[in-house]
PDB file of C-alpha atoms and ligand atoms in Angstrom:
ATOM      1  CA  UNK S   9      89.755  56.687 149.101  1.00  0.00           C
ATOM      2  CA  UNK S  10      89.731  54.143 152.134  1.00  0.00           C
ATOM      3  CA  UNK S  11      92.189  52.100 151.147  1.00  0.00           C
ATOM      4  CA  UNK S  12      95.178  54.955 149.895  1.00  0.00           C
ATOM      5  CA  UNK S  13      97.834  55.112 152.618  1.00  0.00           C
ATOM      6  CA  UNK S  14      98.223  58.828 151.833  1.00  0.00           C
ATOM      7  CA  UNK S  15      94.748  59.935 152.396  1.00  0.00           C
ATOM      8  CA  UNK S  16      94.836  57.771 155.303  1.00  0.00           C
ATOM      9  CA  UNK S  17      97.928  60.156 156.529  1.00  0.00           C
ATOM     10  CA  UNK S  18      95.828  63.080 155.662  1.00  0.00           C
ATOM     11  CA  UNK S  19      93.103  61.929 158.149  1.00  0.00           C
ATOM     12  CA  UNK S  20      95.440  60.889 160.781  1.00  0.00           C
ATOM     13  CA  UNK S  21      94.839  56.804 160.625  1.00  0.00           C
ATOM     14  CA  UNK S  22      98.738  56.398 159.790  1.00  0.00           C
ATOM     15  CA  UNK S  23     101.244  57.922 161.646  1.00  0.00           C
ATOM     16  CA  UNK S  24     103.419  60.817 160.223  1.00  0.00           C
ATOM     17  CA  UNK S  25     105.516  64.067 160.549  1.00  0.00           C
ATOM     18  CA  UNK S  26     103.402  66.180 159.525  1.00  0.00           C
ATOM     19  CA  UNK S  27     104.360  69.728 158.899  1.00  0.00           C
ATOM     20  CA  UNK S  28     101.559  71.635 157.750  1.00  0.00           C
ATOM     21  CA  UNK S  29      98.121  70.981 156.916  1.00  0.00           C
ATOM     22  CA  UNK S  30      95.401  73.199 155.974  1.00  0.00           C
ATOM     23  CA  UNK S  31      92.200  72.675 154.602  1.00  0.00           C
ATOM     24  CA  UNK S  32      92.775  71.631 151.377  1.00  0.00           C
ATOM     25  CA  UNK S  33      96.900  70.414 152.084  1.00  0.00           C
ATOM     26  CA  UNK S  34      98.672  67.935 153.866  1.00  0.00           C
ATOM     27  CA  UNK S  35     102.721  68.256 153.771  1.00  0.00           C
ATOM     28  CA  UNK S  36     104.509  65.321 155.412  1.00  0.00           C
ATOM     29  CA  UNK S  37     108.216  64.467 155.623  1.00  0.00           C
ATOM     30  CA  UNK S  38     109.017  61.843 153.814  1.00  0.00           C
ATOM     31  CA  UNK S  39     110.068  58.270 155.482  1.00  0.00           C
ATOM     32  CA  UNK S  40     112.423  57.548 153.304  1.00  0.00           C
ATOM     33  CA  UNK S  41     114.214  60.498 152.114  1.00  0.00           C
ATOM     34  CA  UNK S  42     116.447  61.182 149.656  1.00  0.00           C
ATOM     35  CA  UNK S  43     117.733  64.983 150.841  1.00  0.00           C
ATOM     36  CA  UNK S  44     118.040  66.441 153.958  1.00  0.00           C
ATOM     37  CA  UNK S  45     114.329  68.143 153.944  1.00  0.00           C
ATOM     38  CA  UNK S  46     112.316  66.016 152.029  1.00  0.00           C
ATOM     39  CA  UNK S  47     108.602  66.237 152.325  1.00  0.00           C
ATOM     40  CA  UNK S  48     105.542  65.718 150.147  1.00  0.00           C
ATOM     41  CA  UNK S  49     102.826  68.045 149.776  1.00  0.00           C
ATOM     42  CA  UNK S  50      99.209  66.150 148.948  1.00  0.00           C
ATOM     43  CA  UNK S  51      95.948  67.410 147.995  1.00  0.00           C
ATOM     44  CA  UNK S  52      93.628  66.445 150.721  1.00  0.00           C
ATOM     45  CA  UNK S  53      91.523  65.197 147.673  1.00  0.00           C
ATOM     46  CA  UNK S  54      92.505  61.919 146.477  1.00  0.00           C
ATOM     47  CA  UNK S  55      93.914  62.309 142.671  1.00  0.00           C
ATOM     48  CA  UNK S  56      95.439  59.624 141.787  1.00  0.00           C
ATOM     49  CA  UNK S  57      98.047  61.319 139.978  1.00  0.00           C
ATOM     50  CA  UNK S  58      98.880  64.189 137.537  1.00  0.00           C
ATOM     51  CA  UNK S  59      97.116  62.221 134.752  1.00  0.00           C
ATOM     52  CA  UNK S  60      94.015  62.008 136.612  1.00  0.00           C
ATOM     53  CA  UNK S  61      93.570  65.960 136.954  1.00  0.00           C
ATOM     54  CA  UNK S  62      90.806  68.280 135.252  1.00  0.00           C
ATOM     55  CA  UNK S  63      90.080  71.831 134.751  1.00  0.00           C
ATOM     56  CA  UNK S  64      87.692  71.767 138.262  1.00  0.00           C
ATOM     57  CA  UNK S  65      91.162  70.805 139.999  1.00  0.00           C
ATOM     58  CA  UNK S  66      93.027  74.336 138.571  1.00  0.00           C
ATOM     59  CA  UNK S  67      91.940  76.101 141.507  1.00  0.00           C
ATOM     60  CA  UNK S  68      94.020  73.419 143.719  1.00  0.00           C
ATOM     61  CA  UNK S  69      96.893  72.727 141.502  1.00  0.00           C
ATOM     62  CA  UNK S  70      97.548  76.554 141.522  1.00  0.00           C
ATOM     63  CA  UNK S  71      97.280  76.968 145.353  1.00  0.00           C
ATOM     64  CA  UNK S  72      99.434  73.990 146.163  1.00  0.00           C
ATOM     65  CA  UNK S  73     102.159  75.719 143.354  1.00  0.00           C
ATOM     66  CA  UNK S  74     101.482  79.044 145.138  1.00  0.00           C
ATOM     67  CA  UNK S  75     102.148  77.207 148.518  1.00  0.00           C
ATOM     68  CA  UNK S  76     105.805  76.011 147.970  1.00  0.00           C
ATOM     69  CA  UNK S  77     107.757  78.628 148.539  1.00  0.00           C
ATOM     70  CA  UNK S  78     105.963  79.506 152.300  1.00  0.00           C
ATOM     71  CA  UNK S  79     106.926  76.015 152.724  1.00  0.00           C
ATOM     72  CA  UNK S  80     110.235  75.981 151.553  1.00  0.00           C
ATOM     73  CA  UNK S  81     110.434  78.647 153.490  1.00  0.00           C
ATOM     74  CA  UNK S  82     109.281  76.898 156.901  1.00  0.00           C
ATOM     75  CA  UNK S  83     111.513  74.568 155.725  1.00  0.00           C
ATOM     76  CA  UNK S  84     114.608  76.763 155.895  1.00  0.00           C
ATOM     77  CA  UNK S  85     115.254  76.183 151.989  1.00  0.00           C
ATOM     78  CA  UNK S  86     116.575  79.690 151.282  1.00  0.00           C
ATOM     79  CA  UNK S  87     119.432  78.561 148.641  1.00  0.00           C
ATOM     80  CA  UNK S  88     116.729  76.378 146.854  1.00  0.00           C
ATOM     81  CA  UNK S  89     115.235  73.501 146.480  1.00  0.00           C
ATOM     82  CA  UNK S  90     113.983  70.440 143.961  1.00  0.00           C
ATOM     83  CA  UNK S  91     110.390  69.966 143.133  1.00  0.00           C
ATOM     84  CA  UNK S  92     109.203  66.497 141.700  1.00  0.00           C
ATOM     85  CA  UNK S  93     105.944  65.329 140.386  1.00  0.00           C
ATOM     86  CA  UNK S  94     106.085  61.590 139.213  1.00  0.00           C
ATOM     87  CA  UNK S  95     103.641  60.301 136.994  1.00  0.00           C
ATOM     88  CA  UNK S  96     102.897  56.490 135.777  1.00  0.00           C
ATOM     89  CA  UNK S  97     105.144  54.233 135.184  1.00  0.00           C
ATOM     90  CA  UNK S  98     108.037  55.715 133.235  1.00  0.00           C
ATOM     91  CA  UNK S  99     108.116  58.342 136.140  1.00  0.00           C
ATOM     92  CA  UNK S 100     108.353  55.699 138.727  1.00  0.00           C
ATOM     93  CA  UNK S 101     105.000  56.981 141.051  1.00  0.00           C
ATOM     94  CA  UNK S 102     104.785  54.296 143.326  1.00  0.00           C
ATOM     95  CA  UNK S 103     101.923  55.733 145.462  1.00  0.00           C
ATOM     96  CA  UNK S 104      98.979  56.490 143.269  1.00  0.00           C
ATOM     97  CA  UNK S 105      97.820  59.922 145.365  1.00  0.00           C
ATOM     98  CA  UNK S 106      98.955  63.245 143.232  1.00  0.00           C
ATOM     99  CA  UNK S 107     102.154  63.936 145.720  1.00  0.00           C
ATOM    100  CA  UNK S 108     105.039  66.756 144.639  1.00  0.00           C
ATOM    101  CA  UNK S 109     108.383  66.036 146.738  1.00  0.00           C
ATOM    102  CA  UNK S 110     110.027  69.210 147.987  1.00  0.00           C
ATOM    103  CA  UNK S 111     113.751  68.316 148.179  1.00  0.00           C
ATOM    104  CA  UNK S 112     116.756  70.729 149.513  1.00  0.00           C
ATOM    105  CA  UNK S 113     119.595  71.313 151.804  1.00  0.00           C
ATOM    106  CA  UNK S 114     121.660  69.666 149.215  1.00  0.00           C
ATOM    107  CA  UNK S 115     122.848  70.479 145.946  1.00  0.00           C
ATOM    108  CA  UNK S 116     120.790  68.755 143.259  1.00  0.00           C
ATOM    109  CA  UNK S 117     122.516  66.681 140.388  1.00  0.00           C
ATOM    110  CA  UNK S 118     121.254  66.700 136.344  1.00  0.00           C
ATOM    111  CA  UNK S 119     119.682  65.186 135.041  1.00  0.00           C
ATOM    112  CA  UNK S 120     117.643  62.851 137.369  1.00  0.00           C
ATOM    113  CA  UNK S 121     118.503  59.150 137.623  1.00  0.00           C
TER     114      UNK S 121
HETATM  115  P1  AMP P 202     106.598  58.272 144.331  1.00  0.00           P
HETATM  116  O1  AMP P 202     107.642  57.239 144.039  1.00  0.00           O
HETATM  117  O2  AMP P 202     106.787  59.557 143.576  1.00  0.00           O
HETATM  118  O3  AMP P 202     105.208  57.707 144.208  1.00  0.00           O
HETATM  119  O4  AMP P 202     106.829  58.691 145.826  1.00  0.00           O
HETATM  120  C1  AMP P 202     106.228  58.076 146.918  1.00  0.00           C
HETATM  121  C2  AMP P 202     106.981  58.531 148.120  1.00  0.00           C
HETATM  122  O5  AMP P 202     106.205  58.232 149.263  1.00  0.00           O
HETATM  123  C3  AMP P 202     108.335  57.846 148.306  1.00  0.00           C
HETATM  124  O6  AMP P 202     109.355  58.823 148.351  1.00  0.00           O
HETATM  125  C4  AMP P 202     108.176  57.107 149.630  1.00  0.00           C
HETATM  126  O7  AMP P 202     109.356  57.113 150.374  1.00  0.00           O
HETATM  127  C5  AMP P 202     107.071  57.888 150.307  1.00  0.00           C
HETATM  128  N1  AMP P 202     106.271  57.157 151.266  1.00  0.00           N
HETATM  129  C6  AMP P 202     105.647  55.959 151.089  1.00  0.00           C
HETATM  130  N2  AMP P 202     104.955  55.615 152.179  1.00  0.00           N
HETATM  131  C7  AMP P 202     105.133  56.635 153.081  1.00  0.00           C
HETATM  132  C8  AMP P 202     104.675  56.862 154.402  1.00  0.00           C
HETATM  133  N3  AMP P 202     103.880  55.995 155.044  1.00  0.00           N
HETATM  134  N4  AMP P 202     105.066  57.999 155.027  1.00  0.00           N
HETATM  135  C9  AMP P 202     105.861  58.887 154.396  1.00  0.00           C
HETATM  136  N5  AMP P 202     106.326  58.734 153.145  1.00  0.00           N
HETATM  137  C10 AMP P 202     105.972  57.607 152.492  1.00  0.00           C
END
């Protein structure tokens, strides 16, 4: 979508630190972040958010799931670590591309603010 700023990450047209990417992922720290390692992981695809998924997207929502813990990993989160998927308005999504934050390296509170 030309004019979403995280598809325009995904292709490289706005600068980021990315730190892995395959063909169907892009996982970028986060530039304003709210733990020690925080970084999103995006579908390459642009969703616009959990609410705008389908069946034909299970075979991505599963991989990306399947995915967190190799990048935990990479990430050195070996106590743990926070995964967050905000949707509409209640949730507070500000940037309408399907995005789950991958938070550690500090003990998480509950429940969320
Ligand atoms: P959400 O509120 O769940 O939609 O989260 C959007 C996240 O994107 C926030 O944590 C922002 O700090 C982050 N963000 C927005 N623009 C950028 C950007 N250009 N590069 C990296 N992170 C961004």
């Amino acid at each position: 979508m030309s004019d979403c700023i995280f598809c325009k990450i995904a292709q490289k047209e706005l600068p980021s630190e990315i730190v892995y990417e395959d063909d169907r992922i892009c996982v970028f720290r986060d530039n304003a972040p709210q733990a020690p390692v925080h970084v999103l992981i995006i579908p390459k695809k642009h969703i616009a958010s959990l609410d705008d998924t389908s069946e034909e997207d299970a075979g991505l929502l599963s991989y990306i799931l399947l995915k967190v813990k190799d990048i935990a990993a990479d990430q050195g989160l070996a106590d743990g670590y926070r995964l967050v998927v905000n949707c509409g308005e209640d949730g507070q999504q500000t940037v309408k591309h399907l995005h789950f934050h991958l938070l550690g390296k500090r003990k998480m509170t509950w429940p969320p603010g």
